[in-house]
């Protein structure tokens, strides 16, 4: 079964705009991670946020985590055409070792 | 070049045939993983291995088998018992520190089509 649901399923924006993607999950987690997948390729790890953290930044990426609502968001600021990809959240459940459970993904298209 | 390689990139097989997907890593990682991805979906875990000669079933292991005879290699066999094998298969590896924060690194994937 899949842990997370992501919203929206697809997002189309203009270059320079910000893109926000949301992820909801069902069970208690140890950490939540965001991955990026270019079409037909493998996944690339973007950022990890632990359950005791509320916000984390990496370059143009900002991730927030609200464990009371079991939700996370990924913000990409000043988007570029090269950001066009699918973005997945993945959770490591509390006591789940290093097993990742993935959400369904958001397809982001950044247009020139 | 350090990384994970998967071969072949595209694979076609006839119904009723077993097929083996290759995954090799030179990152010196202890843990390796196999995932399946269907169109428009996230990844689902098939099998994983934390150490040589040991592996565990994931969420959708039925119809699949693996081996881990070498640290660098974790081949996946899709057997004829797998009812719907057409999918994109991704291999990943990570260190295994016992913590939950070991980042997984993914290979480029193999797209399997059953004719």
PDB file of C-alpha atoms in Angstrom:
ATOM      1  CA  UNK A   1       0.000   0.000   0.000  1.00  0.00           C
ATOM      2  CA  UNK A   2       1.113   3.561  -0.501  1.00  0.00           C
ATOM      3  CA  UNK A   3       1.580   5.731   2.520  1.00  0.00           C
ATOM      4  CA  UNK A   4       1.247   9.132   0.992  1.00  0.00           C
ATOM      5  CA  UNK A   5      -1.102  11.041  -1.171  1.00  0.00           C
ATOM      6  CA  UNK A   6       0.206  14.040  -3.004  1.00  0.00           C
ATOM      7  CA  UNK A   7      -1.636  17.095  -4.086  1.00  0.00           C
ATOM      8  CA  UNK A   8      -1.962  18.300  -6.740  1.00  0.00           C
ATOM      9  CA  UNK A   9      -1.455  15.359  -9.089  1.00  0.00           C
ATOM     10  CA  UNK A  10      -0.241  17.772 -11.757  1.00  0.00           C
ATOM     11  CA  UNK A  11       0.905  21.385 -11.676  1.00  0.00           C
ATOM     12  CA  UNK A  12       1.761  23.722 -14.536  1.00  0.00           C
ATOM     13  CA  UNK A  13       3.424  27.077 -13.874  1.00  0.00           C
ATOM     14  CA  UNK A  14       5.484  29.703 -15.636  1.00  0.00           C
ATOM     15  CA  UNK A  15       9.222  30.004 -15.186  1.00  0.00           C
ATOM     16  CA  UNK A  16      10.049  32.242 -12.249  1.00  0.00           C
ATOM     17  CA  UNK A  17       6.922  31.352 -10.286  1.00  0.00           C
ATOM     18  CA  UNK A  18       6.933  29.297  -7.094  1.00  0.00           C
ATOM     19  CA  UNK A  19       5.662  25.713  -7.052  1.00  0.00           C
ATOM     20  CA  UNK A  20       4.096  24.152  -3.973  1.00  0.00           C
ATOM     21  CA  UNK A  21       3.373  20.456  -3.600  1.00  0.00           C
ATOM     22  CA  UNK A  22       1.708  18.791  -0.644  1.00  0.00           C
ATOM     23  CA  UNK A  23       2.011  15.317   0.803  1.00  0.00           C
ATOM     24  CA  UNK A  24      -0.191  13.623   3.375  1.00  0.00           C
ATOM     25  CA  UNK A  25       0.598  10.365   5.118  1.00  0.00           C
ATOM     26  CA  UNK A  26      -1.176   7.967   7.427  1.00  0.00           C
ATOM     27  CA  UNK A  27       1.071   6.604  10.165  1.00  0.00           C
ATOM     28  CA  UNK A  28       3.683   7.970  12.561  1.00  0.00           C
ATOM     29  CA  UNK A  29       6.964   8.585  10.847  1.00  0.00           C
ATOM     30  CA  UNK A  30      10.639   8.812  11.656  1.00  0.00           C
ATOM     31  CA  UNK A  31      11.389  11.079   8.726  1.00  0.00           C
ATOM     32  CA  UNK A  32       9.980  12.248   5.406  1.00  0.00           C
ATOM     33  CA  UNK A  33      11.980  12.606   2.217  1.00  0.00           C
ATOM     34  CA  UNK A  34      11.365  14.249  -1.133  1.00  0.00           C
ATOM     35  CA  UNK A  35      12.609  12.794  -4.405  1.00  0.00           C
ATOM     36  CA  UNK A  36      12.590  14.028  -7.964  1.00  0.00           C
ATOM     37  CA  UNK A  37      12.170  11.873 -11.082  1.00  0.00           C
ATOM     38  CA  UNK A  38      12.760  13.071 -14.601  1.00  0.00           C
ATOM     39  CA  UNK A  39      10.645  11.268 -17.177  1.00  0.00           C
ATOM     40  CA  UNK A  40      11.676   7.633 -17.536  1.00  0.00           C
ATOM     41  CA  UNK A  41      14.658   8.000 -15.224  1.00  0.00           C
ATOM     42  CA  UNK A  42      15.662   7.011 -11.708  1.00  0.00           C
ATOM     43  CA  UNK A  43      14.899   9.042  -8.614  1.00  0.00           C
ATOM     44  CA  UNK A  44      17.152  11.685  -7.113  1.00  0.00           C
ATOM     45  CA  UNK A  45      17.058  12.454  -3.411  1.00  0.00           C
ATOM     46  CA  UNK A  46      16.316  16.125  -2.700  1.00  0.00           C
ATOM     47  CA  UNK A  47      15.871  16.631   1.008  1.00  0.00           C
ATOM     48  CA  UNK A  48      15.111  14.797   4.266  1.00  0.00           C
ATOM     49  CA  UNK A  49      13.219  16.218   7.227  1.00  0.00           C
ATOM     50  CA  UNK A  50      13.092  14.434  10.563  1.00  0.00           C
ATOM     51  CA  UNK A  51       9.918  14.088  12.583  1.00  0.00           C
ATOM     52  CA  UNK A  52      11.186  16.545  15.194  1.00  0.00           C
ATOM     53  CA  UNK A  53      11.907  19.218  12.583  1.00  0.00           C
ATOM     54  CA  UNK A  54       9.349  21.672  11.249  1.00  0.00           C
ATOM     55  CA  UNK A  55      11.146  23.311   8.361  1.00  0.00           C
ATOM     56  CA  UNK A  56      14.221  22.723   6.270  1.00  0.00           C
ATOM     57  CA  UNK A  57      15.869  24.548   3.395  1.00  0.00           C
ATOM     58  CA  UNK A  58      18.187  23.464   0.620  1.00  0.00           C
ATOM     59  CA  UNK A  59      18.950  25.987  -2.099  1.00  0.00           C
ATOM     60  CA  UNK A  60      15.631  26.879  -3.753  1.00  0.00           C
ATOM     61  CA  UNK A  61      13.807  24.134  -1.874  1.00  0.00           C
ATOM     62  CA  UNK A  62      11.856  24.617   1.324  1.00  0.00           C
ATOM     63  CA  UNK A  63      10.194  21.709   3.091  1.00  0.00           C
ATOM     64  CA  UNK A  64       7.785  21.924   5.990  1.00  0.00           C
ATOM     65  CA  UNK A  65       6.459  19.127   8.147  1.00  0.00           C
ATOM     66  CA  UNK A  66       3.376  19.166  10.363  1.00  0.00           C
ATOM     67  CA  UNK A  67       3.247  15.875  12.245  1.00  0.00           C
ATOM     68  CA  UNK A  68      -0.034  16.790  13.952  1.00  0.00           C
ATOM     69  CA  UNK A  69      -1.694  16.988  10.536  1.00  0.00           C
ATOM     70  CA  UNK A  70       0.483  14.232   9.051  1.00  0.00           C
ATOM     71  CA  UNK A  71       1.400  16.448   6.146  1.00  0.00           C
ATOM     72  CA  UNK A  72       4.377  18.006   4.432  1.00  0.00           C
ATOM     73  CA  UNK A  73       4.883  20.545   1.702  1.00  0.00           C
ATOM     74  CA  UNK A  74       7.657  21.147  -0.790  1.00  0.00           C
ATOM     75  CA  UNK A  75       8.145  24.649  -2.110  1.00  0.00           C
ATOM     76  CA  UNK A  76      10.369  25.313  -5.122  1.00  0.00           C
ATOM     77  CA  UNK A  77      11.069  29.004  -5.461  1.00  0.00           C
ATOM     78  CA  UNK A  78      11.861  30.838  -8.703  1.00  0.00           C
ATOM     79  CA  UNK A  79      11.185  27.735 -10.759  1.00  0.00           C
ATOM     80  CA  UNK A  80      13.064  26.948 -13.945  1.00  0.00           C
ATOM     81  CA  UNK A  81      12.183  24.868 -16.984  1.00  0.00           C
ATOM     82  CA  UNK A  82      14.773  22.343 -15.767  1.00  0.00           C
ATOM     83  CA  UNK A  83      12.634  21.757 -12.660  1.00  0.00           C
ATOM     84  CA  UNK A  84      10.068  19.987 -14.855  1.00  0.00           C
ATOM     85  CA  UNK A  85       9.805  16.501 -13.329  1.00  0.00           C
ATOM     86  CA  UNK A  86       7.720  14.350 -11.012  1.00  0.00           C
ATOM     87  CA  UNK A  87       8.184  14.897  -7.306  1.00  0.00           C
ATOM     88  CA  UNK A  88       7.550  12.181  -4.729  1.00  0.00           C
ATOM     89  CA  UNK A  89       7.381  12.246  -0.986  1.00  0.00           C
ATOM     90  CA  UNK A  90       8.500   9.128   0.847  1.00  0.00           C
ATOM     91  CA  UNK A  91       8.207   8.315   4.516  1.00  0.00           C
ATOM     92  CA  UNK A  92      10.164   6.118   6.869  1.00  0.00           C
ATOM     93  CA  UNK A  93       7.704   4.855   9.431  1.00  0.00           C
ATOM     94  CA  UNK A  94       8.550   4.902  13.098  1.00  0.00           C
ATOM     95  CA  UNK A  95      10.293   1.592  13.779  1.00  0.00           C
ATOM     96  CA  UNK A  96      10.459   0.904  10.059  1.00  0.00           C
ATOM     97  CA  UNK A  97      14.219   0.737   9.721  1.00  0.00           C
ATOM     98  CA  UNK A  98      15.156   2.303   6.422  1.00  0.00           C
ATOM     99  CA  UNK A  99      12.129   1.218   4.391  1.00  0.00           C
ATOM    100  CA  UNK A 100      10.676   3.988   2.277  1.00  0.00           C
ATOM    101  CA  UNK A 101       6.977   4.189   1.471  1.00  0.00           C
ATOM    102  CA  UNK A 102       6.267   6.460  -1.467  1.00  0.00           C
ATOM    103  CA  UNK A 103       3.412   8.752  -2.290  1.00  0.00           C
ATOM    104  CA  UNK A 104       1.759   8.930  -5.670  1.00  0.00           C
ATOM    105  CA  UNK A 105       3.699  11.955  -6.893  1.00  0.00           C
ATOM    106  CA  UNK A 106       3.091  15.398  -8.356  1.00  0.00           C
ATOM    107  CA  UNK A 107       3.940  16.081 -12.011  1.00  0.00           C
ATOM    108  CA  UNK A 108       5.384  19.567 -12.304  1.00  0.00           C
ATOM    109  CA  UNK A 109       5.676  21.330 -15.636  1.00  0.00           C
ATOM    110  CA  UNK A 110       7.503  24.648 -15.780  1.00  0.00           C
ATOM    111  CA  UNK A 111       6.881  26.528 -18.990  1.00  0.00           C
ATOM    112  CA  UNK A 112       9.076  29.203 -20.517  1.00  0.00           C
TER     113      UNK A 112
ATOM    114  CA  UNK B   1      32.318   6.789 -11.887  1.00  0.00           C
ATOM    115  CA  UNK B   2      30.551   5.774  -8.727  1.00  0.00           C
ATOM    116  CA  UNK B   3      26.928   4.783  -8.925  1.00  0.00           C
ATOM    117  CA  UNK B   4      24.286   2.204  -9.627  1.00  0.00           C
ATOM    118  CA  UNK B   5      23.838   0.564 -12.979  1.00  0.00           C
ATOM    119  CA  UNK B   6      20.857  -1.368 -14.198  1.00  0.00           C
ATOM    120  CA  UNK B   7      20.692  -3.424 -17.334  1.00  0.00           C
ATOM    121  CA  UNK B   8      19.125  -3.683 -19.742  1.00  0.00           C
ATOM    122  CA  UNK B   9      17.303  -0.361 -20.094  1.00  0.00           C
ATOM    123  CA  UNK B  10      14.446  -1.972 -22.011  1.00  0.00           C
ATOM    124  CA  UNK B  11      13.440  -5.616 -21.799  1.00  0.00           C
ATOM    125  CA  UNK B  12      10.765  -7.539 -23.637  1.00  0.00           C
ATOM    126  CA  UNK B  13       9.635 -10.990 -22.712  1.00  0.00           C
ATOM    127  CA  UNK B  14       6.917 -13.388 -23.682  1.00  0.00           C
ATOM    128  CA  UNK B  15       4.295 -14.512 -21.238  1.00  0.00           C
ATOM    129  CA  UNK B  16       5.360 -17.544 -19.253  1.00  0.00           C
ATOM    130  CA  UNK B  17       9.071 -16.714 -19.318  1.00  0.00           C
ATOM    131  CA  UNK B  18      11.234 -15.831 -16.362  1.00  0.00           C
ATOM    132  CA  UNK B  19      13.526 -12.837 -16.773  1.00  0.00           C
ATOM    133  CA  UNK B  20      16.368 -11.471 -14.627  1.00  0.00           C
ATOM    134  CA  UNK B  21      17.088  -7.777 -14.173  1.00  0.00           C
ATOM    135  CA  UNK B  22      20.598  -6.760 -13.240  1.00  0.00           C
ATOM    136  CA  UNK B  23      21.589  -4.203 -10.585  1.00  0.00           C
ATOM    137  CA  UNK B  24      25.192  -3.392  -9.702  1.00  0.00           C
ATOM    138  CA  UNK B  25      26.596  -0.721  -7.385  1.00  0.00           C
ATOM    139  CA  UNK B  26      30.128   0.435  -6.648  1.00  0.00           C
ATOM    140  CA  UNK B  27      29.221   2.737  -3.767  1.00  0.00           C
ATOM    141  CA  UNK B  28      30.240   0.151  -1.170  1.00  0.00           C
ATOM    142  CA  UNK B  29      26.696   0.202   0.183  1.00  0.00           C
ATOM    143  CA  UNK B  30      25.491  -2.614   2.395  1.00  0.00           C
ATOM    144  CA  UNK B  31      21.786  -2.252   1.600  1.00  0.00           C
ATOM    145  CA  UNK B  32      20.079  -2.702  -1.752  1.00  0.00           C
ATOM    146  CA  UNK B  33      16.447  -2.435  -2.786  1.00  0.00           C
ATOM    147  CA  UNK B  34      14.118  -3.262  -5.680  1.00  0.00           C
ATOM    148  CA  UNK B  35      11.047  -1.179  -6.446  1.00  0.00           C
ATOM    149  CA  UNK B  36       8.325  -1.386  -9.022  1.00  0.00           C
ATOM    150  CA  UNK B  37       6.689   1.685 -10.556  1.00  0.00           C
ATOM    151  CA  UNK B  38       3.472   1.605 -12.556  1.00  0.00           C
ATOM    152  CA  UNK B  39       2.355   4.505 -14.781  1.00  0.00           C
ATOM    153  CA  UNK B  40       1.346   7.558 -12.783  1.00  0.00           C
ATOM    154  CA  UNK B  41       2.142   5.823  -9.504  1.00  0.00           C
ATOM    155  CA  UNK B  42       4.723   5.976  -6.793  1.00  0.00           C
ATOM    156  CA  UNK B  43       7.247   3.239  -6.095  1.00  0.00           C
ATOM    157  CA  UNK B  44       6.390   0.015  -4.292  1.00  0.00           C
ATOM    158  CA  UNK B  45       9.015  -2.080  -2.536  1.00  0.00           C
ATOM    159  CA  UNK B  46       9.535  -5.611  -3.851  1.00  0.00           C
ATOM    160  CA  UNK B  47      12.563  -6.900  -1.919  1.00  0.00           C
ATOM    161  CA  UNK B  48      15.448  -5.447   0.033  1.00  0.00           C
ATOM    162  CA  UNK B  49      18.719  -6.707   1.401  1.00  0.00           C
ATOM    163  CA  UNK B  50      20.707  -5.268   4.281  1.00  0.00           C
ATOM    164  CA  UNK B  51      23.670  -7.592   4.019  1.00  0.00           C
ATOM    165  CA  UNK B  52      25.148 -10.229   1.743  1.00  0.00           C
ATOM    166  CA  UNK B  53      23.291 -13.558   1.739  1.00  0.00           C
ATOM    167  CA  UNK B  54      20.240 -12.068   3.411  1.00  0.00           C
ATOM    168  CA  UNK B  55      17.137 -10.389   2.000  1.00  0.00           C
ATOM    169  CA  UNK B  56      13.605  -9.527   3.080  1.00  0.00           C
ATOM    170  CA  UNK B  57      10.268  -9.352   1.302  1.00  0.00           C
ATOM    171  CA  UNK B  58       8.799  -5.953   0.683  1.00  0.00           C
ATOM    172  CA  UNK B  59       5.171  -5.064   0.093  1.00  0.00           C
ATOM    173  CA  UNK B  60       4.729  -6.834  -3.257  1.00  0.00           C
ATOM    174  CA  UNK B  61       7.166  -9.780  -3.331  1.00  0.00           C
ATOM    175  CA  UNK B  62       4.815 -12.362  -4.868  1.00  0.00           C
ATOM    176  CA  UNK B  63       6.057 -13.523  -8.270  1.00  0.00           C
ATOM    177  CA  UNK B  64       9.574 -12.157  -7.741  1.00  0.00           C
ATOM    178  CA  UNK B  65      12.818 -13.620  -6.423  1.00  0.00           C
ATOM    179  CA  UNK B  66      16.222 -12.148  -5.572  1.00  0.00           C
ATOM    180  CA  UNK B  67      19.694 -13.203  -4.531  1.00  0.00           C
ATOM    181  CA  UNK B  68      22.531 -11.354  -2.793  1.00  0.00           C
ATOM    182  CA  UNK B  69      25.689 -13.370  -3.258  1.00  0.00           C
ATOM    183  CA  UNK B  70      27.926 -10.325  -3.609  1.00  0.00           C
ATOM    184  CA  UNK B  71      27.803  -6.934  -1.944  1.00  0.00           C
ATOM    185  CA  UNK B  72      27.829  -5.169  -5.313  1.00  0.00           C
ATOM    186  CA  UNK B  73      25.035  -7.116  -6.978  1.00  0.00           C
ATOM    187  CA  UNK B  74      21.324  -7.662  -6.308  1.00  0.00           C
ATOM    188  CA  UNK B  75      19.623  -9.286  -9.320  1.00  0.00           C
ATOM    189  CA  UNK B  76      15.830  -9.505  -9.506  1.00  0.00           C
ATOM    190  CA  UNK B  77      14.053 -12.367 -11.270  1.00  0.00           C
ATOM    191  CA  UNK B  78      10.538 -11.747 -12.490  1.00  0.00           C
ATOM    192  CA  UNK B  79       8.949 -15.153 -12.646  1.00  0.00           C
ATOM    193  CA  UNK B  80       6.044 -16.404 -14.727  1.00  0.00           C
ATOM    194  CA  UNK B  81       3.995 -16.387 -11.517  1.00  0.00           C
ATOM    195  CA  UNK B  82       3.947 -12.582 -11.523  1.00  0.00           C
ATOM    196  CA  UNK B  83       0.508 -11.824 -12.943  1.00  0.00           C
ATOM    197  CA  UNK B  84       1.146  -8.309 -14.215  1.00  0.00           C
ATOM    198  CA  UNK B  85       4.887  -7.858 -14.714  1.00  0.00           C
ATOM    199  CA  UNK B  86       4.887  -4.985 -17.205  1.00  0.00           C
ATOM    200  CA  UNK B  87       6.320  -2.050 -15.256  1.00  0.00           C
ATOM    201  CA  UNK B  88       9.343   0.153 -14.639  1.00  0.00           C
ATOM    202  CA  UNK B  89      11.774  -1.476 -12.193  1.00  0.00           C
ATOM    203  CA  UNK B  90      14.129   0.607 -10.085  1.00  0.00           C
ATOM    204  CA  UNK B  91      17.050  -0.562  -7.991  1.00  0.00           C
ATOM    205  CA  UNK B  92      18.498   1.482  -5.145  1.00  0.00           C
ATOM    206  CA  UNK B  93      21.258   1.191  -2.583  1.00  0.00           C
ATOM    207  CA  UNK B  94      22.159   2.854   0.690  1.00  0.00           C
ATOM    208  CA  UNK B  95      24.514   2.534   3.569  1.00  0.00           C
ATOM    209  CA  UNK B  96      23.073   0.657   6.519  1.00  0.00           C
ATOM    210  CA  UNK B  97      23.887   2.353   9.759  1.00  0.00           C
ATOM    211  CA  UNK B  98      20.788   1.170  11.576  1.00  0.00           C
ATOM    212  CA  UNK B  99      19.461   4.710  11.381  1.00  0.00           C
ATOM    213  CA  UNK B 100      16.446   5.622   9.329  1.00  0.00           C
ATOM    214  CA  UNK B 101      18.193   8.506   7.572  1.00  0.00           C
ATOM    215  CA  UNK B 102      20.422   6.582   5.187  1.00  0.00           C
ATOM    216  CA  UNK B 103      19.794   8.136   1.783  1.00  0.00           C
ATOM    217  CA  UNK B 104      18.834   5.761  -0.998  1.00  0.00           C
ATOM    218  CA  UNK B 105      20.536   6.219  -4.368  1.00  0.00           C
ATOM    219  CA  UNK B 106      18.666   5.017  -7.421  1.00  0.00           C
ATOM    220  CA  UNK B 107      19.719   3.437 -10.675  1.00  0.00           C
ATOM    221  CA  UNK B 108      18.290   4.535 -14.051  1.00  0.00           C
ATOM    222  CA  UNK B 109      15.690   1.761 -14.149  1.00  0.00           C
ATOM    223  CA  UNK B 110      14.676  -1.099 -16.455  1.00  0.00           C
ATOM    224  CA  UNK B 111      11.411  -0.957 -18.360  1.00  0.00           C
ATOM    225  CA  UNK B 112       9.987  -4.468 -18.693  1.00  0.00           C
ATOM    226  CA  UNK B 113       7.255  -5.197 -21.217  1.00  0.00           C
ATOM    227  CA  UNK B 114       5.532  -8.549 -21.414  1.00  0.00           C
ATOM    228  CA  UNK B 115       4.244  -9.324 -24.872  1.00  0.00           C
TER     229      UNK B 115
END
